[in-house]
PDB file of C-alpha atoms and ligand atoms in Angstrom:
ATOM      1  CA  THR W1348       9.797 -15.265   8.189  1.00  0.00           C
ATOM      2  CA  LYS W1349      10.097 -12.071   6.769  1.00  0.00           C
ATOM      3  CA  ALA W1350       6.860  -9.880   5.644  1.00  0.00           C
ATOM      4  CA  LEU W1351       8.515  -9.441   2.583  1.00  0.00           C
ATOM      5  CA  SER W1352      11.573 -11.060   0.608  1.00  0.00           C
ATOM      6  CA  ILE W1353      12.504  -9.880  -2.609  1.00  0.00           C
ATOM      7  CA  LYS W1354      15.676 -11.532  -4.419  1.00  0.00           C
ATOM      8  CA  ASP W1355      17.570 -10.286  -7.710  1.00  0.00           C
ATOM      9  CA  LEU W1356      14.145  -8.573  -8.891  1.00  0.00           C
ATOM     10  CA  CYS W1357      14.435  -7.996 -12.569  1.00  0.00           C
ATOM     11  CA  LYS W1358      11.898  -6.422 -14.942  1.00  0.00           C
ATOM     12  CA  THR W1359      12.374  -5.451 -18.716  1.00  0.00           C
ATOM     13  CA  TYR W1360       9.259  -4.331 -20.640  1.00  0.00           C
ATOM     14  CA  ASP W1361       7.910  -5.075 -23.506  1.00  0.00           C
ATOM     15  CA  ASN W1362       9.441  -1.977 -25.195  1.00  0.00           C
ATOM     16  CA  GLY W1363      12.806  -2.798 -23.507  1.00  0.00           C
ATOM     17  CA  THR W1364      12.787  -0.454 -21.058  1.00  0.00           C
ATOM     18  CA  GLN W1365      14.668  -1.581 -17.760  1.00  0.00           C
ATOM     19  CA  ALA W1366      12.780  -0.623 -14.817  1.00  0.00           C
ATOM     20  CA  LEU W1367      14.310  -2.917 -12.077  1.00  0.00           C
ATOM     21  CA  LYS W1368      18.217  -4.406 -12.356  1.00  0.00           C
ATOM     22  CA  GLY W1369      18.224  -6.757 -10.032  1.00  0.00           C
ATOM     23  CA  ILE W1370      16.663  -5.628  -6.753  1.00  0.00           C
ATOM     24  CA  ASN W1371      17.444  -7.318  -3.049  1.00  0.00           C
ATOM     25  CA  LEU W1372      15.147  -6.239  -0.339  1.00  0.00           C
ATOM     26  CA  GLU W1373      13.704  -7.713   2.963  1.00  0.00           C
ATOM     27  CA  VAL W1374      11.215  -6.299   5.148  1.00  0.00           C
ATOM     28  CA  GLU W1375      10.888  -7.766   8.560  1.00  0.00           C
ATOM     29  CA  GLN W1376       7.731  -8.322  10.165  1.00  0.00           C
ATOM     30  CA  GLY W1377       5.879  -5.389  12.003  1.00  0.00           C
ATOM     31  CA  ASP W1378       8.296  -2.899  10.119  1.00  0.00           C
ATOM     32  CA  PHE W1379       7.109   0.479   8.560  1.00  0.00           C
ATOM     33  CA  PHE W1380       9.125   0.516   5.788  1.00  0.00           C
ATOM     34  CA  ALA W1381       9.832   3.223   3.016  1.00  0.00           C
ATOM     35  CA  LEU W1382      10.588   2.666  -0.422  1.00  0.00           C
ATOM     36  CA  LEU W1383      11.756   6.044  -1.541  1.00  0.00           C
ATOM     37  CA  GLY W1384      12.867   6.922  -5.079  1.00  0.00           C
ATOM     38  CA  PRO W1385      12.313   9.938  -7.677  1.00  0.00           C
ATOM     39  CA  ASN W1386       9.738   9.263 -10.555  1.00  0.00           C
ATOM     40  CA  GLY W1387      10.586   6.513 -12.853  1.00  0.00           C
ATOM     41  CA  ALA W1388      12.904   4.669 -10.445  1.00  0.00           C
ATOM     42  CA  GLY W1389      10.646   1.888 -10.467  1.00  0.00           C
ATOM     43  CA  LYS W1390       9.057   1.851  -7.526  1.00  0.00           C
ATOM     44  CA  SER W1391       5.342   1.340  -8.845  1.00  0.00           C
ATOM     45  CA  THR W1392       6.977  -1.705 -11.205  1.00  0.00           C
ATOM     46  CA  ALA W1393       8.194  -3.241  -7.920  1.00  0.00           C
ATOM     47  CA  ILE W1394       4.659  -2.948  -6.096  1.00  0.00           C
ATOM     48  CA  GLY W1395       3.267  -4.081  -9.342  1.00  0.00           C
ATOM     49  CA  ILE W1396       5.185  -7.211  -9.061  1.00  0.00           C
ATOM     50  CA  ILE W1397       4.730  -7.992  -5.512  1.00  0.00           C
ATOM     51  CA  SER W1398       0.996  -7.918  -6.023  1.00  0.00           C
ATOM     52  CA  ALA W1399       1.016  -9.915  -9.300  1.00  0.00           C
ATOM     53  CA  LEU W1400      -0.160  -6.945 -11.323  1.00  0.00           C
ATOM     54  CA  VAL W1401       3.226  -6.980 -13.423  1.00  0.00           C
ATOM     55  CA  ASN W1402       4.959  -9.937 -14.684  1.00  0.00           C
ATOM     56  CA  LYS W1403       8.209 -10.225 -13.417  1.00  0.00           C
ATOM     57  CA  SER W1404      11.441 -10.709 -16.227  1.00  0.00           C
ATOM     58  CA  ALA W1405      13.479 -12.746 -13.262  1.00  0.00           C
ATOM     59  CA  GLY W1406      14.271 -13.034  -9.471  1.00  0.00           C
ATOM     60  CA  LYS W1407      12.067 -14.160  -6.516  1.00  0.00           C
ATOM     61  CA  VAL W1408       9.211 -12.268  -4.412  1.00  0.00           C
ATOM     62  CA  GLU W1409       7.990 -14.273  -0.884  1.00  0.00           C
ATOM     63  CA  VAL W1410       4.951 -12.299   0.917  1.00  0.00           C
ATOM     64  CA  PHE W1411       5.200 -13.791   4.501  1.00  0.00           C
ATOM     65  CA  GLY W1412       7.124 -17.159   2.929  1.00  0.00           C
ATOM     66  CA  HIS W1413       4.668 -17.697   0.282  1.00  0.00           C
ATOM     67  CA  ASP W1414       6.668 -17.852  -3.066  1.00  0.00           C
ATOM     68  CA  ILE W1415       3.725 -15.768  -5.638  1.00  0.00           C
ATOM     69  CA  ASP W1416       5.232 -17.893  -8.484  1.00  0.00           C
ATOM     70  CA  THR W1417       4.323 -21.191  -6.649  1.00  0.00           C
ATOM     71  CA  ASP W1418       2.173 -20.005  -3.390  1.00  0.00           C
ATOM     72  CA  LEU W1419       0.108 -16.785  -5.237  1.00  0.00           C
ATOM     73  CA  THR W1420      -3.259 -17.663  -3.460  1.00  0.00           C
ATOM     74  CA  ASN W1421      -1.537 -17.437   0.410  1.00  0.00           C
ATOM     75  CA  ALA W1422       0.180 -14.588  -0.689  1.00  0.00           C
ATOM     76  CA  LYS W1423      -2.266 -12.697  -1.614  1.00  0.00           C
ATOM     77  CA  LYS W1424      -4.352 -13.386   1.606  1.00  0.00           C
ATOM     78  CA  GLN W1425      -1.760 -11.721   3.395  1.00  0.00           C
ATOM     79  CA  LEU W1426      -1.010  -8.529   1.298  1.00  0.00           C
ATOM     80  CA  GLY W1427      -3.045  -5.407   1.033  1.00  0.00           C
ATOM     81  CA  LEU W1428      -2.566  -2.925  -1.986  1.00  0.00           C
ATOM     82  CA  VAL W1429      -3.501   0.642  -2.335  1.00  0.00           C
ATOM     83  CA  PRO W1430      -2.737   1.884  -5.964  1.00  0.00           C
ATOM     84  CA  GLN W1431      -2.373   5.378  -6.667  1.00  0.00           C
ATOM     85  CA  GLU W1432      -4.580   5.537  -9.235  1.00  0.00           C
ATOM     86  CA  PHE W1433      -8.516   5.539  -8.431  1.00  0.00           C
ATOM     87  CA  ASN W1434      -9.525   2.224  -9.579  1.00  0.00           C
ATOM     88  CA  PHE W1435     -13.056   1.503  -8.436  1.00  0.00           C
ATOM     89  CA  ASN W1436     -16.349   1.621 -10.381  1.00  0.00           C
ATOM     90  CA  MET W1437     -17.515   5.129  -9.866  1.00  0.00           C
ATOM     91  CA  PHE W1438     -21.270   4.299  -9.982  1.00  0.00           C
ATOM     92  CA  GLU W1439     -20.811   1.862  -7.288  1.00  0.00           C
ATOM     93  CA  GLY W1440     -21.408   2.576  -3.020  1.00  0.00           C
ATOM     94  CA  VAL W1441     -18.831   3.354  -0.697  1.00  0.00           C
ATOM     95  CA  GLU W1442     -19.834   0.420   1.114  1.00  0.00           C
ATOM     96  CA  GLN W1443     -20.999  -1.946  -1.727  1.00  0.00           C
ATOM     97  CA  ILE W1444     -17.065  -1.593  -3.438  1.00  0.00           C
ATOM     98  CA  ILE W1445     -15.750  -3.076   0.039  1.00  0.00           C
ATOM     99  CA  VAL W1446     -17.989  -5.679   0.398  1.00  0.00           C
ATOM    100  CA  GLN W1447     -17.155  -6.781  -3.022  1.00  0.00           C
ATOM    101  CA  GLN W1448     -13.480  -6.216  -2.441  1.00  0.00           C
ATOM    102  CA  ALA W1449     -14.444  -9.092   0.449  1.00  0.00           C
ATOM    103  CA  GLY W1450     -16.026 -11.455  -1.981  1.00  0.00           C
ATOM    104  CA  TYR W1451     -12.743 -11.980  -4.025  1.00  0.00           C
ATOM    105  CA  TYR W1452     -11.105 -13.135  -0.367  1.00  0.00           C
ATOM    106  CA  GLY W1453     -14.466 -15.395   0.260  1.00  0.00           C
ATOM    107  CA  ILE W1454     -15.526 -13.120   3.177  1.00  0.00           C
ATOM    108  CA  SER W1455     -19.334 -13.421   3.320  1.00  0.00           C
ATOM    109  CA  ARG W1456     -21.524 -10.209   2.993  1.00  0.00           C
ATOM    110  CA  LYS W1457     -22.339  -9.999   6.576  1.00  0.00           C
ATOM    111  CA  GLU W1458     -19.191 -10.490   8.065  1.00  0.00           C
ATOM    112  CA  ALA W1459     -17.453  -7.960   5.047  1.00  0.00           C
ATOM    113  CA  LYS W1460     -20.272  -5.445   6.616  1.00  0.00           C
ATOM    114  CA  LYS W1461     -19.213  -6.094  10.398  1.00  0.00           C
ATOM    115  CA  ARG W1462     -15.845  -5.615   9.348  1.00  0.00           C
ATOM    116  CA  ALA W1463     -16.469  -2.360   7.400  1.00  0.00           C
ATOM    117  CA  GLN W1464     -17.965  -0.308  10.173  1.00  0.00           C
ATOM    118  CA  PRO W1465     -14.729   0.323  12.286  1.00  0.00           C
ATOM    119  CA  ILE W1466     -12.616   0.851   9.164  1.00  0.00           C
ATOM    120  CA  LEU W1467     -15.086   3.584   7.600  1.00  0.00           C
ATOM    121  CA  GLU W1468     -15.694   5.198  10.847  1.00  0.00           C
ATOM    122  CA  GLN W1469     -11.785   5.795  11.567  1.00  0.00           C
ATOM    123  CA  LEU W1470     -11.240   6.768   8.065  1.00  0.00           C
ATOM    124  CA  GLY W1471     -13.799   9.228   8.371  1.00  0.00           C
ATOM    125  CA  LEU W1472     -16.210   7.563   5.625  1.00  0.00           C
ATOM    126  CA  TRP W1473     -19.170   5.921   7.561  1.00  0.00           C
ATOM    127  CA  ASP W1474     -21.702   8.816   6.662  1.00  0.00           C
ATOM    128  CA  LYS W1475     -20.503   8.450   3.078  1.00  0.00           C
ATOM    129  CA  ARG W1476     -21.187   4.329   3.164  1.00  0.00           C
ATOM    130  CA  ASN W1477     -24.087   4.483   0.490  1.00  0.00           C
ATOM    131  CA  ALA W1478     -23.049   7.325  -1.514  1.00  0.00           C
ATOM    132  CA  GLN W1479     -21.508   6.353  -5.213  1.00  0.00           C
ATOM    133  CA  SER W1480     -17.941   6.548  -5.013  1.00  0.00           C
ATOM    134  CA  ARG W1481     -17.809   9.860  -7.669  1.00  0.00           C
ATOM    135  CA  GLU W1482     -19.432  11.595  -5.118  1.00  0.00           C
ATOM    136  CA  LEU W1483     -16.668  11.425  -2.541  1.00  0.00           C
ATOM    137  CA  SER W1484     -14.075  14.372  -2.660  1.00  0.00           C
ATOM    138  CA  GLY W1485     -10.592  13.626  -3.463  1.00  0.00           C
ATOM    139  CA  GLY W1486      -9.345  12.723  -0.364  1.00  0.00           C
ATOM    140  CA  MET W1487     -12.408  10.916   0.546  1.00  0.00           C
ATOM    141  CA  LYS W1488     -11.779   8.620  -2.474  1.00  0.00           C
ATOM    142  CA  ARG W1489      -8.103   8.110  -1.436  1.00  0.00           C
ATOM    143  CA  ARG W1490      -9.201   7.088   2.000  1.00  0.00           C
ATOM    144  CA  LEU W1491     -11.441   4.368   0.335  1.00  0.00           C
ATOM    145  CA  MET W1492      -8.606   2.838  -1.573  1.00  0.00           C
ATOM    146  CA  ILE W1493      -7.165   2.371   1.982  1.00  0.00           C
ATOM    147  CA  ALA W1494     -10.307   0.843   3.196  1.00  0.00           C
ATOM    148  CA  ARG W1495     -10.430  -1.257   0.452  1.00  0.00           C
ATOM    149  CA  GLY W1496      -7.329  -2.926   1.011  1.00  0.00           C
ATOM    150  CA  LEU W1497      -7.875  -3.622   4.344  1.00  0.00           C
ATOM    151  CA  ILE W1498     -10.859  -5.471   4.496  1.00  0.00           C
ATOM    152  CA  HIS W1499      -9.639  -9.003   4.279  1.00  0.00           C
ATOM    153  CA  GLU W1500      -6.811  -7.851   7.408  1.00  0.00           C
ATOM    154  CA  PRO W1501      -3.762  -8.291   5.365  1.00  0.00           C
ATOM    155  CA  LYS W1502      -0.742  -8.654   7.689  1.00  0.00           C
ATOM    156  CA  LEU W1503       1.222  -6.778   4.994  1.00  0.00           C
ATOM    157  CA  LEU W1504      -0.102  -3.590   3.468  1.00  0.00           C
ATOM    158  CA  ILE W1505       1.530  -1.913   0.720  1.00  0.00           C
ATOM    159  CA  LEU W1506       0.734   1.766  -0.140  1.00  0.00           C
ATOM    160  CA  ASP W1507       1.794   3.553  -3.848  1.00  0.00           C
ATOM    161  CA  GLU W1508       2.181   7.077  -2.932  1.00  0.00           C
ATOM    162  CA  PRO W1509      -0.808   7.358  -0.622  1.00  0.00           C
ATOM    163  CA  THR W1510      -0.411  11.146  -0.130  1.00  0.00           C
ATOM    164  CA  ALA W1511       0.491  12.485  -3.800  1.00  0.00           C
ATOM    165  CA  GLY W1512      -1.419  15.472  -4.374  1.00  0.00           C
ATOM    166  CA  VAL W1513      -3.380  15.289  -0.749  1.00  0.00           C
ATOM    167  CA  ASP W1514      -3.518  18.768   1.298  1.00  0.00           C
ATOM    168  CA  ILE W1515      -1.448  18.916   4.698  1.00  0.00           C
ATOM    169  CA  GLU W1516      -4.345  18.270   7.096  1.00  0.00           C
ATOM    170  CA  LEU W1517      -5.551  15.135   5.366  1.00  0.00           C
ATOM    171  CA  ARG W1518      -2.189  14.108   4.889  1.00  0.00           C
ATOM    172  CA  ARG W1519      -1.392  14.576   8.711  1.00  0.00           C
ATOM    173  CA  SER W1520      -4.696  12.460   9.560  1.00  0.00           C
ATOM    174  CA  MET W1521      -3.433   9.719   6.947  1.00  0.00           C
ATOM    175  CA  TRP W1522       0.100   9.202   8.755  1.00  0.00           C
ATOM    176  CA  ASP W1523      -1.936   8.859  12.158  1.00  0.00           C
ATOM    177  CA  PHE W1524      -4.467   6.395  10.813  1.00  0.00           C
ATOM    178  CA  MET W1525      -1.340   4.241   9.150  1.00  0.00           C
ATOM    179  CA  GLN W1526       0.934   4.735  12.619  1.00  0.00           C
ATOM    180  CA  ASP W1527      -1.957   3.401  14.433  1.00  0.00           C
ATOM    181  CA  LEU W1528      -2.390   0.505  11.958  1.00  0.00           C
ATOM    182  CA  ASN W1529       1.220  -0.261  12.384  1.00  0.00           C
ATOM    183  CA  ARG W1530       1.331   0.054  15.973  1.00  0.00           C
ATOM    184  CA  ASP W1531      -2.004  -1.172  17.035  1.00  0.00           C
ATOM    185  CA  LYS W1532      -2.585  -3.842  14.693  1.00  0.00           C
ATOM    186  CA  LYS W1533       1.036  -4.851  14.151  1.00  0.00           C
ATOM    187  CA  THR W1534       0.367  -4.632  10.279  1.00  0.00           C
ATOM    188  CA  THR W1535       3.618  -4.310   8.395  1.00  0.00           C
ATOM    189  CA  ILE W1536       3.557  -1.080   5.779  1.00  0.00           C
ATOM    190  CA  VAL W1537       5.590  -0.706   2.980  1.00  0.00           C
ATOM    191  CA  LEU W1538       5.010   2.650   1.151  1.00  0.00           C
ATOM    192  CA  THR W1539       6.629   4.458  -1.775  1.00  0.00           C
ATOM    193  CA  THR W1540       7.083   7.912  -1.604  1.00  0.00           C
ATOM    194  CA  HIS W1541       9.179  10.537  -3.334  1.00  0.00           C
ATOM    195  CA  TYR W1542       8.819  12.831  -0.006  1.00  0.00           C
ATOM    196  CA  LEU W1543      11.837  12.030   2.349  1.00  0.00           C
ATOM    197  CA  GLU W1544      10.084  14.162   4.410  1.00  0.00           C
ATOM    198  CA  GLU W1545       6.907  11.796   4.947  1.00  0.00           C
ATOM    199  CA  ALA W1546       9.406   8.501   5.023  1.00  0.00           C
ATOM    200  CA  GLU W1547      11.559  10.329   8.043  1.00  0.00           C
ATOM    201  CA  SER W1548       8.107  11.211   9.827  1.00  0.00           C
ATOM    202  CA  LEU W1549       6.297   7.651   9.340  1.00  0.00           C
ATOM    203  CA  CYS W1550       9.041   5.014   8.472  1.00  0.00           C
ATOM    204  CA  ARG W1551      11.658   2.875  10.775  1.00  0.00           C
ATOM    205  CA  ASN W1552      13.421   1.811   7.545  1.00  0.00           C
ATOM    206  CA  ILE W1553      14.215   2.781   4.231  1.00  0.00           C
ATOM    207  CA  ALA W1554      15.271   1.870   0.561  1.00  0.00           C
ATOM    208  CA  ILE W1555      16.366   4.013  -1.485  1.00  0.00           C
ATOM    209  CA  ILE W1556      15.599   3.266  -5.726  1.00  0.00           C
ATOM    210  CA  ASN W1557      17.167   5.024  -8.603  1.00  0.00           C
ATOM    211  CA  HIS W1558      17.138   3.951 -12.173  1.00  0.00           C
ATOM    212  CA  GLY W1559      16.077   0.260 -10.804  1.00  0.00           C
ATOM    213  CA  GLU W1560      18.699  -0.315  -8.291  1.00  0.00           C
ATOM    214  CA  ILE W1561      18.738  -0.143  -4.909  1.00  0.00           C
ATOM    215  CA  ALA W1562      21.058   2.829  -3.822  1.00  0.00           C
ATOM    216  CA  GLU W1563      20.656   2.731  -0.109  1.00  0.00           C
ATOM    217  CA  ASN W1564      18.850   0.475   2.221  1.00  0.00           C
ATOM    218  CA  THR W1565      19.059   1.182   5.681  1.00  0.00           C
ATOM    219  CA  SER W1566      17.539   2.388   9.123  1.00  0.00           C
ATOM    220  CA  MET W1567      15.874   6.048   8.933  1.00  0.00           C
ATOM    221  CA  LYS W1568      17.911   6.794  11.997  1.00  0.00           C
ATOM    222  CA  GLU W1569      21.106   5.792   9.953  1.00  0.00           C
ATOM    223  CA  LEU W1570      20.137   7.487   7.003  1.00  0.00           C
ATOM    224  CA  LEU W1571      19.675  10.635   8.809  1.00  0.00           C
ATOM    225  CA  SER W1572      22.702  10.938  10.237  1.00  0.00           C
ATOM    226  CA  LYS W1573      24.589  10.853   7.204  1.00  0.00           C
ATOM    227  CA  LEU W1574      22.740  13.770   5.570  1.00  0.00           C
TER     228      LEU W1574
HETATM  229  P1  LIG D 123       8.334   4.743 -10.347  1.00  0.00           P
HETATM  230  O1  LIG D 123       7.201   4.350  -9.817  1.00  0.00           O
HETATM  231  O2  LIG D 123       9.213   5.121  -9.189  1.00  0.00           O
HETATM  232  O3  LIG D 123       7.766   6.550 -10.733  1.00  0.00           O
HETATM  233  P2  LIG D 123       8.066   3.229 -12.344  1.00  0.00           P
HETATM  234  O4  LIG D 123       8.118   2.006 -11.685  1.00  0.00           O
HETATM  235  O5  LIG D 123       6.427   3.635 -12.494  1.00  0.00           O
HETATM  236  O6  LIG D 123       8.415   4.133 -11.701  1.00  0.00           O
HETATM  237  O7  LIG D 123       8.887   3.014 -13.801  1.00  0.00           O
HETATM  238  C1  LIG D 123       9.871   2.485 -13.635  1.00  0.00           C
HETATM  239  C2  LIG D 123      10.455   2.799 -14.979  1.00  0.00           C
HETATM  240  O8  LIG D 123       9.631   2.012 -16.430  1.00  0.00           O
HETATM  241  C3  LIG D 123      10.300   4.193 -16.293  1.00  0.00           C
HETATM  242  O9  LIG D 123      11.598   4.488 -16.872  1.00  0.00           O
HETATM  243  C4  LIG D 123       8.842   3.987 -16.656  1.00  0.00           C
HETATM  244  O10 LIG D 123       8.811   5.065 -17.742  1.00  0.00           O
HETATM  245  C5  LIG D 123       8.945   2.666 -17.082  1.00  0.00           C
HETATM  246  N1  LIG D 123       7.556   2.069 -17.271  1.00  0.00           N
HETATM  247  C6  LIG D 123       6.743   1.579 -16.284  1.00  0.00           C
HETATM  248  N2  LIG D 123       5.383   1.398 -17.058  1.00  0.00           N
HETATM  249  C7  LIG D 123       5.973   0.965 -18.083  1.00  0.00           C
HETATM  250  C8  LIG D 123       5.228   0.337 -19.057  1.00  0.00           C
HETATM  251  N3  LIG D 123       3.948  -0.404 -18.762  1.00  0.00           N
HETATM  252  N4  LIG D 123       5.958   0.052 -20.299  1.00  0.00           N
HETATM  253  C9  LIG D 123       7.203   0.390 -20.415  1.00  0.00           C
HETATM  254  N5  LIG D 123       7.644   1.120 -19.716  1.00  0.00           N
HETATM  255  C10 LIG D 123       7.085   1.142 -18.318  1.00  0.00           C
HETATM  256  P1  LIG D 124     -10.641  17.353  -0.133  1.00  0.00           P
HETATM  257  O1  LIG D 124     -10.705  15.987  -0.517  1.00  0.00           O
HETATM  258  O2  LIG D 124     -11.349  18.497  -0.740  1.00  0.00           O
HETATM  259  O3  LIG D 124      -9.026  17.441   0.660  1.00  0.00           O
HETATM  260  P2  LIG D 124     -11.293  15.403   2.194  1.00  0.00           P
HETATM  261  O4  LIG D 124     -12.791  14.968   2.146  1.00  0.00           O
HETATM  262  O5  LIG D 124     -10.357  14.392   1.751  1.00  0.00           O
HETATM  263  O6  LIG D 124     -11.684  16.804   1.440  1.00  0.00           O
HETATM  264  O7  LIG D 124     -11.382  15.958   3.523  1.00  0.00           O
HETATM  265  C1  LIG D 124     -12.283  16.857   4.127  1.00  0.00           C
HETATM  266  C2  LIG D 124     -11.735  17.114   5.577  1.00  0.00           C
HETATM  267  O8  LIG D 124     -11.971  15.681   6.200  1.00  0.00           O
HETATM  268  C3  LIG D 124     -10.460  17.450   5.751  1.00  0.00           C
HETATM  269  O9  LIG D 124     -10.368  18.655   6.650  1.00  0.00           O
HETATM  270  C4  LIG D 124      -9.807  16.289   6.041  1.00  0.00           C
HETATM  271  O10 LIG D 124      -8.703  16.960   6.987  1.00  0.00           O
HETATM  272  C5  LIG D 124     -10.770  15.591   7.282  1.00  0.00           C
HETATM  273  N1  LIG D 124     -10.255  14.321   7.408  1.00  0.00           N
HETATM  274  C6  LIG D 124      -9.265  13.532   6.751  1.00  0.00           C
HETATM  275  N2  LIG D 124      -9.664  12.768   7.390  1.00  0.00           N
HETATM  276  C7  LIG D 124     -10.021  12.358   8.198  1.00  0.00           C
HETATM  277  C8  LIG D 124     -10.624  11.219   8.882  1.00  0.00           C
HETATM  278  N3  LIG D 124      -9.922   9.849   8.779  1.00  0.00           N
HETATM  279  N4  LIG D 124     -11.445  11.440   9.860  1.00  0.00           N
HETATM  280  C9  LIG D 124     -12.405  12.397   9.296  1.00  0.00           C
HETATM  281  N5  LIG D 124     -11.911  13.595   9.101  1.00  0.00           N
HETATM  282  C10 LIG D 124     -10.958  13.354   8.141  1.00  0.00           C
END
């Protein structure tokens, strides 16, 4: 089974914009995969469809073999999403936000708190567990997004431009965190980026998306040998 399988995926928005024009993509279990492309290429649209936040116009998406049309509940259990924009309630506490997220997956409060501690510690947020999210710095908010995406222990973690607007020091520590997660927990990771440099230092395989089409789909090694 592939961690992610996308077949002939199309998306035309209501205003007529063709954001995806028949995309095919497979991500192996355990991979660290980059979806690279310029702004407007269709990366966020693809992620939105995979996580069932955006309706697709045509095509098929499977997450660990679970079709998002017919088996969305199981697809969602395997999937963690870290969106680009902060979308938590600014007046809720850090731990509260995570416990609440866990609740959506049927995880008890007690269990959620137990799971949250090591995640918050690793992300340098444990001391802030009782702070309201609006009190956090930009970098801490970003790390909270990651913590929230991991609380149900997804086998596939998708991050949309995780280090956009982040300073170099924090970017490095986020890279380390993602690498540990991929190596130690065997979490399959897909990230979107418009920095080749970021994809290069993290990812084994890469797809380049441009104007809603896959322009290249290869190993990082292969791609770099061509440049
Ligand atoms: P990326 O994430 O690679 O920057 P997007 O998926 O956000 O690309 O956008 C792909 C294309 O779809 C762009 O032309 C963008 O303007 C358009 N688009 C994105 N969201 C919408 C929307 N809600 N309605 C109409 N067009 C959209
Ligand atoms: P800002 O948003 O102003 O960049 P942050 O709160 O993101 O501030 O970062 C504060 C400091 O914490 C930075 O120097 C950053 O490198 C460091 N930091 C980043 N990630 C971690 C982590 N996982 N654990 C501990 N400290 C971290």
